[in-house]
PDB file of N, CA and C in Angstrom:
ATOM      1  N   UNK A 122       6.029  13.263 -12.873  1.00 43.00           N
ATOM      2  CA  UNK A 122       4.963  12.556 -13.558  1.00 43.00           C
ATOM      3  C   UNK A 122       4.526  11.347 -12.740  1.00 43.00           C
ATOM      4  N   UNK A 123       4.453  11.485 -11.435  1.00 46.00           N
ATOM      5  CA  UNK A 123       4.022  10.379 -10.582  1.00 46.00           C
ATOM      6  C   UNK A 123       2.507  10.311 -10.558  1.00 46.00           C
ATOM      7  N   UNK A 124       2.004   9.102 -10.707  1.00 48.00           N
ATOM      8  CA  UNK A 124       0.566   8.880 -10.653  1.00 48.00           C
ATOM      9  C   UNK A 124       0.317   7.734  -9.692  1.00 48.00           C
ATOM     10  N   UNK A 125       0.395   7.999  -8.425  1.00 49.00           N
ATOM     11  CA  UNK A 125       0.232   6.918  -7.445  1.00 49.00           C
ATOM     12  C   UNK A 125      -1.226   6.541  -7.256  1.00 49.00           C
ATOM     13  N   UNK A 126      -2.059   7.498  -6.917  1.00 50.00           N
ATOM     14  CA  UNK A 126      -3.465   7.213  -6.646  1.00 50.00           C
ATOM     15  C   UNK A 126      -4.293   8.009  -7.646  1.00 50.00           C
ATOM     16  N   UNK A 127      -4.963   7.303  -8.567  1.00 52.00           N
ATOM     17  CA  UNK A 127      -5.703   7.992  -9.612  1.00 52.00           C
ATOM     18  C   UNK A 127      -7.078   8.434  -9.142  1.00 52.00           C
ATOM     19  N   UNK A 128      -7.736   7.632  -8.376  1.00 55.00           N
ATOM     20  CA  UNK A 128      -8.993   8.045  -7.764  1.00 55.00           C
ATOM     21  C   UNK A 128      -9.237   7.187  -6.528  1.00 55.00           C
ATOM     22  N   UNK A 129     -10.208   7.584  -5.754  1.00 54.00           N
ATOM     23  CA  UNK A 129     -10.446   6.910  -4.476  1.00 54.00           C
ATOM     24  C   UNK A 129     -10.877   5.453  -4.664  1.00 54.00           C
ATOM     25  N   UNK A 130     -11.495   5.133  -5.794  1.00 55.00           N
ATOM     26  CA  UNK A 130     -11.919   3.753  -6.045  1.00 55.00           C
ATOM     27  C   UNK A 130     -10.735   2.805  -6.184  1.00 55.00           C
ATOM     28  N   UNK A 131      -9.564   3.337  -6.591  1.00 56.00           N
ATOM     29  CA  UNK A 131      -8.374   2.503  -6.674  1.00 56.00           C
ATOM     30  C   UNK A 131      -7.985   1.957  -5.309  1.00 56.00           C
ATOM     31  N   UNK A 132      -8.370   2.660  -4.261  1.00 56.00           N
ATOM     32  CA  UNK A 132      -7.961   2.280  -2.921  1.00 56.00           C
ATOM     33  C   UNK A 132      -9.073   1.591  -2.134  1.00 56.00           C
ATOM     34  N   UNK A 133     -10.328   1.950  -2.374  1.00 56.00           N
ATOM     35  CA  UNK A 133     -11.421   1.425  -1.562  1.00 56.00           C
ATOM     36  C   UNK A 133     -11.608  -0.085  -1.682  1.00 56.00           C
ATOM     37  N   UNK A 134     -11.576  -0.612  -2.887  1.00 59.00           N
ATOM     38  CA  UNK A 134     -11.767  -2.057  -3.075  1.00 59.00           C
ATOM     39  C   UNK A 134     -10.718  -2.875  -2.355  1.00 59.00           C
ATOM     40  N   UNK A 135      -9.431  -2.610  -2.613  1.00 58.00           N
ATOM     41  CA  UNK A 135      -8.397  -3.372  -1.899  1.00 58.00           C
ATOM     42  C   UNK A 135      -8.449  -3.198  -0.384  1.00 58.00           C
ATOM     43  N   UNK A 136      -8.735  -1.997   0.096  1.00 60.00           N
ATOM     44  CA  UNK A 136      -8.791  -1.766   1.547  1.00 60.00           C
ATOM     45  C   UNK A 136      -9.919  -2.586   2.161  1.00 60.00           C
ATOM     46  N   UNK A 137     -11.088  -2.564   1.534  1.00 58.00           N
ATOM     47  CA  UNK A 137     -12.217  -3.347   2.030  1.00 58.00           C
ATOM     48  C   UNK A 137     -11.891  -4.833   2.030  1.00 58.00           C
ATOM     49  N   UNK A 138     -11.329  -5.307   0.932  1.00 59.00           N
ATOM     50  CA  UNK A 138     -11.020  -6.728   0.821  1.00 59.00           C
ATOM     51  C   UNK A 138      -9.958  -7.158   1.822  1.00 59.00           C
ATOM     52  N   UNK A 139      -8.923  -6.349   1.977  1.00 60.00           N
ATOM     53  CA  UNK A 139      -7.857  -6.698   2.916  1.00 60.00           C
ATOM     54  C   UNK A 139      -8.371  -6.673   4.344  1.00 60.00           C
ATOM     55  N   UNK A 140      -9.206  -5.692   4.673  1.00 62.00           N
ATOM     56  CA  UNK A 140      -9.747  -5.653   6.035  1.00 62.00           C
ATOM     57  C   UNK A 140     -10.615  -6.877   6.299  1.00 62.00           C
ATOM     58  N   UNK A 141     -11.391  -7.294   5.326  1.00 61.00           N
ATOM     59  CA  UNK A 141     -12.184  -8.509   5.480  1.00 61.00           C
ATOM     60  C   UNK A 141     -11.306  -9.736   5.591  1.00 61.00           C
ATOM     61  N   UNK A 142     -10.239  -9.758   4.822  1.00 57.00           N
ATOM     62  CA  UNK A 142      -9.318 -10.893   4.847  1.00 57.00           C
ATOM     63  C   UNK A 142      -8.640 -11.033   6.205  1.00 57.00           C
ATOM     64  N   UNK A 143      -8.289  -9.919   6.839  1.00 61.00           N
ATOM     65  CA  UNK A 143      -7.570  -9.991   8.110  1.00 61.00           C
ATOM     66  C   UNK A 143      -8.474 -10.354   9.283  1.00 61.00           C
ATOM     67  N   UNK A 144      -9.785 -10.122   9.177  1.00 62.00           N
ATOM     68  CA  UNK A 144     -10.664 -10.411  10.314  1.00 62.00           C
ATOM     69  C   UNK A 144     -11.453 -11.712  10.174  1.00 62.00           C
ATOM     70  N   UNK A 145     -11.302 -12.382   9.046  1.00 62.00           N
ATOM     71  CA  UNK A 145     -12.064 -13.627   8.862  1.00 62.00           C
ATOM     72  C   UNK A 145     -11.580 -14.695   9.822  1.00 62.00           C
ATOM     73  N   UNK A 146     -12.521 -15.508  10.255  1.00 65.00           N
ATOM     74  CA  UNK A 146     -12.217 -16.577  11.200  1.00 65.00           C
ATOM     75  C   UNK A 146     -12.307 -17.957  10.564  1.00 65.00           C
ATOM     76  N   UNK A 147     -13.112 -18.089   9.534  1.00 70.00           N
ATOM     77  CA  UNK A 147     -13.262 -19.407   8.913  1.00 70.00           C
ATOM     78  C   UNK A 147     -12.464 -19.464   7.610  1.00 70.00           C
ATOM     79  N   UNK A 148     -11.997 -20.633   7.284  1.00 72.00           N
ATOM     80  CA  UNK A 148     -11.173 -20.808   6.095  1.00 72.00           C
ATOM     81  C   UNK A 148     -11.919 -20.507   4.793  1.00 72.00           C
ATOM     82  N   UNK A 149     -13.172 -20.965   4.617  1.00 76.00           N
ATOM     83  CA  UNK A 149     -13.876 -20.625   3.372  1.00 76.00           C
ATOM     84  C   UNK A 149     -14.060 -19.118   3.186  1.00 76.00           C
ATOM     85  N   UNK A 150     -14.388 -18.431   4.278  1.00 74.00           N
ATOM     86  CA  UNK A 150     -14.556 -16.989   4.190  1.00 74.00           C
ATOM     87  C   UNK A 150     -13.229 -16.298   3.888  1.00 74.00           C
ATOM     88  N   UNK A 151     -12.166 -16.830   4.427  1.00 73.00           N
ATOM     89  CA  UNK A 151     -10.838 -16.282   4.159  1.00 73.00           C
ATOM     90  C   UNK A 151     -10.501 -16.391   2.674  1.00 73.00           C
ATOM     91  N   UNK A 152     -10.789 -17.537   2.081  1.00 77.00           N
ATOM     92  CA  UNK A 152     -10.524 -17.715   0.658  1.00 77.00           C
ATOM     93  C   UNK A 152     -11.389 -16.795  -0.200  1.00 77.00           C
ATOM     94  N   UNK A 153     -12.627 -16.586   0.207  1.00 78.00           N
ATOM     95  CA  UNK A 153     -13.505 -15.676  -0.541  1.00 78.00           C
ATOM     96  C   UNK A 153     -12.930 -14.274  -0.531  1.00 78.00           C
ATOM     97  N   UNK A 154     -12.509 -13.778   0.647  1.00 75.00           N
ATOM     98  CA  UNK A 154     -11.931 -12.444   0.721  1.00 75.00           C
ATOM     99  C   UNK A 154     -10.590 -12.369  -0.008  1.00 75.00           C
ATOM    100  N   UNK A 155      -9.832 -13.436   0.014  1.00 77.00           N
ATOM    101  CA  UNK A 155      -8.561 -13.459  -0.705  1.00 77.00           C
ATOM    102  C   UNK A 155      -8.799 -13.322  -2.207  1.00 77.00           C
ATOM    103  N   UNK A 156      -9.757 -14.073  -2.710  1.00 80.00           N
ATOM    104  CA  UNK A 156     -10.087 -13.994  -4.138  1.00 80.00           C
ATOM    105  C   UNK A 156     -10.618 -12.610  -4.493  1.00 80.00           C
ATOM    106  N   UNK A 157     -11.503 -12.066  -3.651  1.00 80.00           N
ATOM    107  CA  UNK A 157     -12.035 -10.725  -3.907  1.00 80.00           C
ATOM    108  C   UNK A 157     -10.928  -9.669  -3.889  1.00 80.00           C
ATOM    109  N   UNK A 158      -9.999  -9.817  -2.978  1.00 78.00           N
ATOM    110  CA  UNK A 158      -8.886  -8.878  -2.898  1.00 78.00           C
ATOM    111  C   UNK A 158      -8.035  -8.934  -4.157  1.00 78.00           C
ATOM    112  N   UNK A 159      -7.705 -10.127  -4.571  1.00 82.00           N
ATOM    113  CA  UNK A 159      -6.874 -10.285  -5.772  1.00 82.00           C
ATOM    114  C   UNK A 159      -7.599  -9.759  -7.007  1.00 82.00           C
ATOM    115  N   UNK A 160      -8.878 -10.035  -7.119  1.00 84.00           N
ATOM    116  CA  UNK A 160      -9.657  -9.534  -8.262  1.00 84.00           C
ATOM    117  C   UNK A 160      -9.703  -8.009  -8.240  1.00 84.00           C
ATOM    118  N   UNK A 161      -9.975  -7.437  -7.089  1.00 81.00           N
ATOM    119  CA  UNK A 161     -10.065  -5.983  -6.966  1.00 81.00           C
ATOM    120  C   UNK A 161      -8.748  -5.307  -7.328  1.00 81.00           C
ATOM    121  N   UNK A 162      -7.663  -5.820  -6.809  1.00 82.00           N
ATOM    122  CA  UNK A 162      -6.352  -5.238  -7.105  1.00 82.00           C
ATOM    123  C   UNK A 162      -6.002  -5.435  -8.575  1.00 82.00           C
ATOM    124  N   UNK A 163      -6.312  -6.599  -9.119  1.00 84.00           N
ATOM    125  CA  UNK A 163      -6.025  -6.867 -10.530  1.00 84.00           C
ATOM    126  C   UNK A 163      -6.789  -5.928 -11.451  1.00 84.00           C
ATOM    127  N   UNK A 164      -8.047  -5.689 -11.144  1.00 86.00           N
ATOM    128  CA  UNK A 164      -8.850  -4.770 -11.964  1.00 86.00           C
ATOM    129  C   UNK A 164      -8.259  -3.361 -11.916  1.00 86.00           C
ATOM    130  N   UNK A 165      -7.851  -2.928 -10.734  1.00 83.00           N
ATOM    131  CA  UNK A 165      -7.233  -1.606 -10.611  1.00 83.00           C
ATOM    132  C   UNK A 165      -5.931  -1.526 -11.399  1.00 83.00           C
ATOM    133  N   UNK A 166      -5.119  -2.575 -11.314  1.00 86.00           N
ATOM    134  CA  UNK A 166      -3.860  -2.577 -12.064  1.00 86.00           C
ATOM    135  C   UNK A 166      -4.091  -2.610 -13.573  1.00 86.00           C
ATOM    136  N   UNK A 167      -5.052  -3.391 -14.014  1.00 90.00           N
ATOM    137  CA  UNK A 167      -5.364  -3.456 -15.441  1.00 90.00           C
ATOM    138  C   UNK A 167      -5.858  -2.104 -15.928  1.00 90.00           C
ATOM    139  N   UNK A 168      -6.711  -1.458 -15.143  1.00 88.00           N
ATOM    140  CA  UNK A 168      -7.190  -0.125 -15.501  1.00 88.00           C
ATOM    141  C   UNK A 168      -6.036   0.865 -15.609  1.00 88.00           C
ATOM    142  N   UNK A 169      -5.127   0.804 -14.655  1.00 88.00           N
ATOM    143  CA  UNK A 169      -3.963   1.684 -14.662  1.00 88.00           C
ATOM    144  C   UNK A 169      -3.081   1.411 -15.884  1.00 88.00           C
ATOM    145  N   UNK A 170      -2.907   0.133 -16.237  1.00 91.00           N
ATOM    146  CA  UNK A 170      -2.114  -0.227 -17.418  1.00 91.00           C
ATOM    147  C   UNK A 170      -2.752   0.297 -18.700  1.00 91.00           C
ATOM    148  N   UNK A 171      -4.061   0.147 -18.802  1.00 93.00           N
ATOM    149  CA  UNK A 171      -4.764   0.626 -20.001  1.00 93.00           C
ATOM    150  C   UNK A 171      -4.604   2.134 -20.140  1.00 93.00           C
ATOM    151  N   UNK A 172      -4.740   2.868 -19.042  1.00 92.00           N
ATOM    152  CA  UNK A 172      -4.575   4.319 -19.094  1.00 92.00           C
ATOM    153  C   UNK A 172      -3.143   4.697 -19.467  1.00 92.00           C
ATOM    154  N   UNK A 173      -2.168   3.971 -18.948  1.00 92.00           N
ATOM    155  CA  UNK A 173      -0.768   4.249 -19.279  1.00 92.00           C
ATOM    156  C   UNK A 173      -0.509   3.994 -20.758  1.00 92.00           C
ATOM    157  N   UNK A 174      -1.044   2.902 -21.275  1.00 94.00           N
ATOM    158  CA  UNK A 174      -0.874   2.588 -22.697  1.00 94.00           C
ATOM    159  C   UNK A 174      -1.507   3.658 -23.565  1.00 94.00           C
ATOM    160  N   UNK A 175      -2.682   4.141 -23.184  1.00 95.00           N
ATOM    161  CA  UNK A 175      -3.342   5.213 -23.954  1.00 95.00           C
ATOM    162  C   UNK A 175      -2.493   6.479 -23.970  1.00 95.00           C
ATOM    163  N   UNK A 176      -1.930   6.851 -22.800  1.00 93.00           N
ATOM    164  CA  UNK A 176      -1.093   8.057 -22.748  1.00 93.00           C
ATOM    165  C   UNK A 176       0.141   7.915 -23.628  1.00 93.00           C
ATOM    166  N   UNK A 177       0.777   6.744 -23.574  1.00 94.00           N
ATOM    167  CA  UNK A 177       1.979   6.525 -24.376  1.00 94.00           C
ATOM    168  C   UNK A 177       1.634   6.480 -25.852  1.00 94.00           C
ATOM    169  N   UNK A 178       0.523   5.831 -26.207  1.00 95.00           N
ATOM    170  CA  UNK A 178       0.108   5.781 -27.622  1.00 95.00           C
ATOM    171  C   UNK A 178      -0.178   7.175 -28.148  1.00 95.00           C
ATOM    172  N   UNK A 179      -0.822   8.007 -27.333  1.00 94.00           N
ATOM    173  CA  UNK A 179      -1.092   9.386 -27.744  1.00 94.00           C
ATOM    174  C   UNK A 179       0.210  10.135 -27.988  1.00 94.00           C
ATOM    175  N   UNK A 180       1.170   9.945 -27.101  1.00 93.00           N
ATOM    176  CA  UNK A 180       2.465  10.608 -27.268  1.00 93.00           C
ATOM    177  C   UNK A 180       3.173  10.122 -28.539  1.00 93.00           C
ATOM    178  N   UNK A 181       3.102   8.828 -28.807  1.00 92.00           N
ATOM    179  CA  UNK A 181       3.717   8.273 -30.021  1.00 92.00           C
ATOM    180  C   UNK A 181       3.019   8.827 -31.261  1.00 92.00           C
ATOM    181  N   UNK A 182       1.689   8.868 -31.234  1.00 93.00           N
ATOM    182  CA  UNK A 182       0.941   9.398 -32.378  1.00 93.00           C
ATOM    183  C   UNK A 182       1.300  10.851 -32.655  1.00 93.00           C
ATOM    184  N   UNK A 183       1.435  11.648 -31.599  1.00 91.00           N
ATOM    185  CA  UNK A 183       1.818  13.047 -31.768  1.00 91.00           C
ATOM    186  C   UNK A 183       3.229  13.167 -32.331  1.00 91.00           C
ATOM    187  N   UNK A 184       4.132  12.303 -31.876  1.00 89.00           N
ATOM    188  CA  UNK A 184       5.509  12.347 -32.363  1.00 89.00           C
ATOM    189  C   UNK A 184       5.596  11.897 -33.820  1.00 89.00           C
ATOM    190  N   UNK A 185       4.691  11.017 -34.225  1.00 90.00           N
ATOM    191  CA  UNK A 185       4.726  10.474 -35.590  1.00 90.00           C
ATOM    192  C   UNK A 185       3.862  11.256 -36.580  1.00 90.00           C
ATOM    193  N   UNK A 186       3.368  12.430 -36.188  1.00 90.00           N
ATOM    194  CA  UNK A 186       2.542  13.239 -37.092  1.00 90.00           C
ATOM    195  C   UNK A 186       3.255  13.536 -38.406  1.00 90.00           C
ATOM    196  N   UNK A 187       4.544  13.829 -38.334  1.00 89.00           N
ATOM    197  CA  UNK A 187       5.295  14.166 -39.546  1.00 89.00           C
ATOM    198  C   UNK A 187       5.955  12.935 -40.178  1.00 89.00           C
ATOM    199  N   UNK A 188       5.576  11.760 -39.726  1.00 86.00           N
ATOM    200  CA  UNK A 188       6.070  10.469 -40.237  1.00 86.00           C
ATOM    201  C   UNK A 188       7.566  10.272 -39.996  1.00 86.00           C
ATOM    202  N   UNK A 189       8.144  11.072 -39.095  1.00 88.00           N
ATOM    203  CA  UNK A 189       9.557  10.930 -38.745  1.00 88.00           C
ATOM    204  C   UNK A 189       9.670  10.944 -37.230  1.00 88.00           C
ATOM    205  N   UNK A 190      10.593  10.173 -36.739  1.00 86.00           N
ATOM    206  CA  UNK A 190      10.812  10.105 -35.305  1.00 86.00           C
ATOM    207  C   UNK A 190      12.244  10.536 -35.023  1.00 86.00           C
ATOM    208  N   UNK A 191      12.387  11.667 -34.360  1.00 89.00           N
ATOM    209  CA  UNK A 191      13.722  12.161 -34.027  1.00 89.00           C
ATOM    210  C   UNK A 191      14.233  11.476 -32.768  1.00 89.00           C
ATOM    211  N   UNK A 192      15.526  11.620 -32.538  1.00 92.00           N
ATOM    212  CA  UNK A 192      16.124  11.031 -31.338  1.00 92.00           C
ATOM    213  C   UNK A 192      15.518  11.649 -30.084  1.00 92.00           C
ATOM    214  N   UNK A 193      15.245  12.939 -30.093  1.00 93.00           N
ATOM    215  CA  UNK A 193      14.648  13.604 -28.938  1.00 93.00           C
ATOM    216  C   UNK A 193      13.249  13.079 -28.660  1.00 93.00           C
ATOM    217  N   UNK A 194      12.470  12.888 -29.716  1.00 92.00           N
ATOM    218  CA  UNK A 194      11.122  12.345 -29.550  1.00 92.00           C
ATOM    219  C   UNK A 194      11.174  10.917 -29.016  1.00 92.00           C
ATOM    220  N   UNK A 195      12.111  10.141 -29.522  1.00 91.00           N
ATOM    221  CA  UNK A 195      12.274   8.771 -29.053  1.00 91.00           C
ATOM    222  C   UNK A 195      12.707   8.757 -27.587  1.00 91.00           C
ATOM    223  N   UNK A 196      13.605   9.666 -27.208  1.00 94.00           N
ATOM    224  CA  UNK A 196      14.021   9.778 -25.809  1.00 94.00           C
ATOM    225  C   UNK A 196      12.842  10.153 -24.914  1.00 94.00           C
ATOM    226  N   UNK A 197      12.015  11.091 -25.376  1.00 93.00           N
ATOM    227  CA  UNK A 197      10.837  11.495 -24.601  1.00 93.00           C
ATOM    228  C   UNK A 197       9.866  10.329 -24.419  1.00 93.00           C
ATOM    229  N   UNK A 198       9.661   9.569 -25.474  1.00 93.00           N
ATOM    230  CA  UNK A 198       8.762   8.416 -25.397  1.00 93.00           C
ATOM    231  C   UNK A 198       9.311   7.370 -24.433  1.00 93.00           C
ATOM    232  N   UNK A 199      10.597   7.097 -24.519  1.00 94.00           N
ATOM    233  CA  UNK A 199      11.178   6.096 -23.619  1.00 94.00           C
ATOM    234  C   UNK A 199      11.141   6.569 -22.171  1.00 94.00           C
ATOM    235  N   UNK A 200      11.324   7.870 -21.936  1.00 95.00           N
ATOM    236  CA  UNK A 200      11.202   8.414 -20.582  1.00 95.00           C
ATOM    237  C   UNK A 200       9.766   8.287 -20.079  1.00 95.00           C
ATOM    238  N   UNK A 201       8.801   8.503 -20.961  1.00 93.00           N
ATOM    239  CA  UNK A 201       7.394   8.359 -20.579  1.00 93.00           C
ATOM    240  C   UNK A 201       7.065   6.916 -20.216  1.00 93.00           C
ATOM    241  N   UNK A 202       7.578   5.975 -21.001  1.00 94.00           N
ATOM    242  CA  UNK A 202       7.344   4.559 -20.719  1.00 94.00           C
ATOM    243  C   UNK A 202       7.945   4.193 -19.371  1.00 94.00           C
ATOM    244  N   UNK A 203       9.168   4.637 -19.121  1.00 94.00           N
ATOM    245  CA  UNK A 203       9.819   4.358 -17.845  1.00 94.00           C
ATOM    246  C   UNK A 203       9.071   5.005 -16.688  1.00 94.00           C
ATOM    247  N   UNK A 204       8.586   6.213 -16.897  1.00 93.00           N
ATOM    248  CA  UNK A 204       7.823   6.913 -15.864  1.00 93.00           C
ATOM    249  C   UNK A 204       6.522   6.188 -15.555  1.00 93.00           C
ATOM    250  N   UNK A 205       5.821   5.733 -16.575  1.00 91.00           N
ATOM    251  CA  UNK A 205       4.578   4.987 -16.381  1.00 91.00           C
ATOM    252  C   UNK A 205       4.853   3.677 -15.647  1.00 91.00           C
ATOM    253  N   UNK A 206       5.923   3.015 -16.028  1.00 92.00           N
ATOM    254  CA  UNK A 206       6.299   1.768 -15.356  1.00 92.00           C
ATOM    255  C   UNK A 206       6.561   2.017 -13.868  1.00 92.00           C
ATOM    256  N   UNK A 207       7.349   3.035 -13.576  1.00 91.00           N
ATOM    257  CA  UNK A 207       7.665   3.355 -12.178  1.00 91.00           C
ATOM    258  C   UNK A 207       6.412   3.732 -11.389  1.00 91.00           C
ATOM    259  N   UNK A 208       5.503   4.469 -12.027  1.00 89.00           N
ATOM    260  CA  UNK A 208       4.259   4.851 -11.346  1.00 89.00           C
ATOM    261  C   UNK A 208       3.437   3.620 -10.994  1.00 89.00           C
ATOM    262  N   UNK A 209       3.407   2.641 -11.880  1.00 87.00           N
ATOM    263  CA  UNK A 209       2.645   1.421 -11.617  1.00 87.00           C
ATOM    264  C   UNK A 209       3.326   0.588 -10.545  1.00 87.00           C
ATOM    265  N   UNK A 210       4.633   0.443 -10.626  1.00 87.00           N
ATOM    266  CA  UNK A 210       5.368  -0.356  -9.642  1.00 87.00           C
ATOM    267  C   UNK A 210       5.243   0.244  -8.244  1.00 87.00           C
ATOM    268  N   UNK A 211       5.233   1.563  -8.139  1.00 87.00           N
ATOM    269  CA  UNK A 211       5.150   2.235  -6.846  1.00 87.00           C
ATOM    270  C   UNK A 211       3.718   2.528  -6.419  1.00 87.00           C
ATOM    271  N   UNK A 212       2.744   2.029  -7.163  1.00 84.00           N
ATOM    272  CA  UNK A 212       1.345   2.352  -6.898  1.00 84.00           C
ATOM    273  C   UNK A 212       0.821   1.671  -5.637  1.00 84.00           C
ATOM    274  N   UNK A 213      -0.297   2.181  -5.165  1.00 80.00           N
ATOM    275  CA  UNK A 213      -0.961   1.617  -3.991  1.00 80.00           C
ATOM    276  C   UNK A 213      -1.394   0.173  -4.237  1.00 80.00           C
ATOM    277  N   UNK A 214      -1.815  -0.118  -5.463  1.00 80.00           N
ATOM    278  CA  UNK A 214      -2.296  -1.459  -5.770  1.00 80.00           C
ATOM    279  C   UNK A 214      -1.204  -2.498  -5.582  1.00 80.00           C
ATOM    280  N   UNK A 215      -0.003  -2.194  -6.069  1.00 84.00           N
ATOM    281  CA  UNK A 215       1.107  -3.133  -5.932  1.00 84.00           C
ATOM    282  C   UNK A 215       1.472  -3.301  -4.457  1.00 84.00           C
ATOM    283  N   UNK A 216       1.460  -2.202  -3.719  1.00 83.00           N
ATOM    284  CA  UNK A 216       1.729  -2.280  -2.280  1.00 83.00           C
ATOM    285  C   UNK A 216       0.708  -3.142  -1.561  1.00 83.00           C
ATOM    286  N   UNK A 217      -0.559  -2.958  -1.913  1.00 81.00           N
ATOM    287  CA  UNK A 217      -1.618  -3.762  -1.289  1.00 81.00           C
ATOM    288  C   UNK A 217      -1.492  -5.233  -1.661  1.00 81.00           C
ATOM    289  N   UNK A 218      -1.120  -5.509  -2.900  1.00 82.00           N
ATOM    290  CA  UNK A 218      -0.952  -6.896  -3.323  1.00 82.00           C
ATOM    291  C   UNK A 218       0.184  -7.559  -2.539  1.00 82.00           C
ATOM    292  N   UNK A 219       1.270  -6.837  -2.340  1.00 83.00           N
ATOM    293  CA  UNK A 219       2.376  -7.364  -1.530  1.00 83.00           C
ATOM    294  C   UNK A 219       1.912  -7.611  -0.094  1.00 83.00           C
ATOM    295  N   UNK A 220       1.089  -6.701   0.416  1.00 82.00           N
ATOM    296  CA  UNK A 220       0.564  -6.851   1.773  1.00 82.00           C
ATOM    297  C   UNK A 220      -0.311  -8.105   1.887  1.00 82.00           C
ATOM    298  N   UNK A 221      -1.133  -8.346   0.888  1.00 80.00           N
ATOM    299  CA  UNK A 221      -1.998  -9.532   0.875  1.00 80.00           C
ATOM    300  C   UNK A 221      -1.145 -10.799   0.859  1.00 80.00           C
ATOM    301  N   UNK A 222      -0.110 -10.802   0.057  1.00 81.00           N
ATOM    302  CA  UNK A 222       0.761 -11.975  -0.035  1.00 81.00           C
ATOM    303  C   UNK A 222       1.440 -12.230   1.309  1.00 81.00           C
ATOM    304  N   UNK A 223       1.945 -11.179   1.945  1.00 83.00           N
ATOM    305  CA  UNK A 223       2.597 -11.335   3.251  1.00 83.00           C
ATOM    306  C   UNK A 223       1.611 -11.842   4.303  1.00 83.00           C
ATOM    307  N   UNK A 224       0.398 -11.284   4.290  1.00 78.00           N
ATOM    308  CA  UNK A 224      -0.624 -11.706   5.254  1.00 78.00           C
ATOM    309  C   UNK A 224      -0.980 -13.175   5.058  1.00 78.00           C
ATOM    310  N   UNK A 225      -1.100 -13.599   3.822  1.00 76.00           N
ATOM    311  CA  UNK A 225      -1.426 -14.993   3.526  1.00 76.00           C
ATOM    312  C   UNK A 225      -0.292 -15.911   3.979  1.00 76.00           C
ATOM    313  N   UNK A 226       0.950 -15.501   3.750  1.00 81.00           N
ATOM    314  CA  UNK A 226       2.090 -16.302   4.170  1.00 81.00           C
ATOM    315  C   UNK A 226       2.138 -16.432   5.693  1.00 81.00           C
ATOM    316  N   UNK A 227       1.796 -15.343   6.408  1.00 80.00           N
ATOM    317  CA  UNK A 227       1.772 -15.393   7.866  1.00 80.00           C
ATOM    318  C   UNK A 227       0.738 -16.394   8.361  1.00 80.00           C
ATOM    319  N   UNK A 228      -0.444 -16.376   7.754  1.00 74.00           N
ATOM    320  CA  UNK A 228      -1.511 -17.281   8.165  1.00 74.00           C
ATOM    321  C   UNK A 228      -1.172 -18.728   7.853  1.00 74.00           C
ATOM    322  N   UNK A 229      -0.457 -18.960   6.759  1.00 76.00           N
ATOM    323  CA  UNK A 229      -0.086 -20.325   6.395  1.00 76.00           C
ATOM    324  C   UNK A 229       0.968 -20.892   7.338  1.00 76.00           C
ATOM    325  N   UNK A 230       1.823 -20.027   7.888  1.00 77.00           N
ATOM    326  CA  UNK A 230       2.864 -20.478   8.811  1.00 77.00           C
ATOM    327  C   UNK A 230       2.277 -20.876  10.170  1.00 77.00           C
ATOM    328  N   UNK A 231       1.144 -20.331  10.520  1.00 66.00           N
ATOM    329  CA  UNK A 231       0.513 -20.621  11.828  1.00 66.00           C
ATOM    330  C   UNK A 231      -0.049 -21.989  11.897  1.00 66.00           C
TER     331      UNK A 231
END
């Protein structure tokens, strides 16, 4: 149940922003690209979170149709939550955000 890259738009915004951030020469332009990168990655992560919540809510609603929650259904729901969490943590957006932070730290040390 891995969902690393949901669509190409999840990757294009951060890639564009990071490439602009790495080639900027002036400090104001660097900050603009940094802000754009963070906004782009944040929007992608928020979108991914909303989709994960919808999937989990749907699963909970289906499990609660009979107004009872069995141990197996609860185990399935908890596995789904853990799977969604892992998919988000291992996603391209989180990797790109870590890359942006490392790049910014490198520039600050110079």
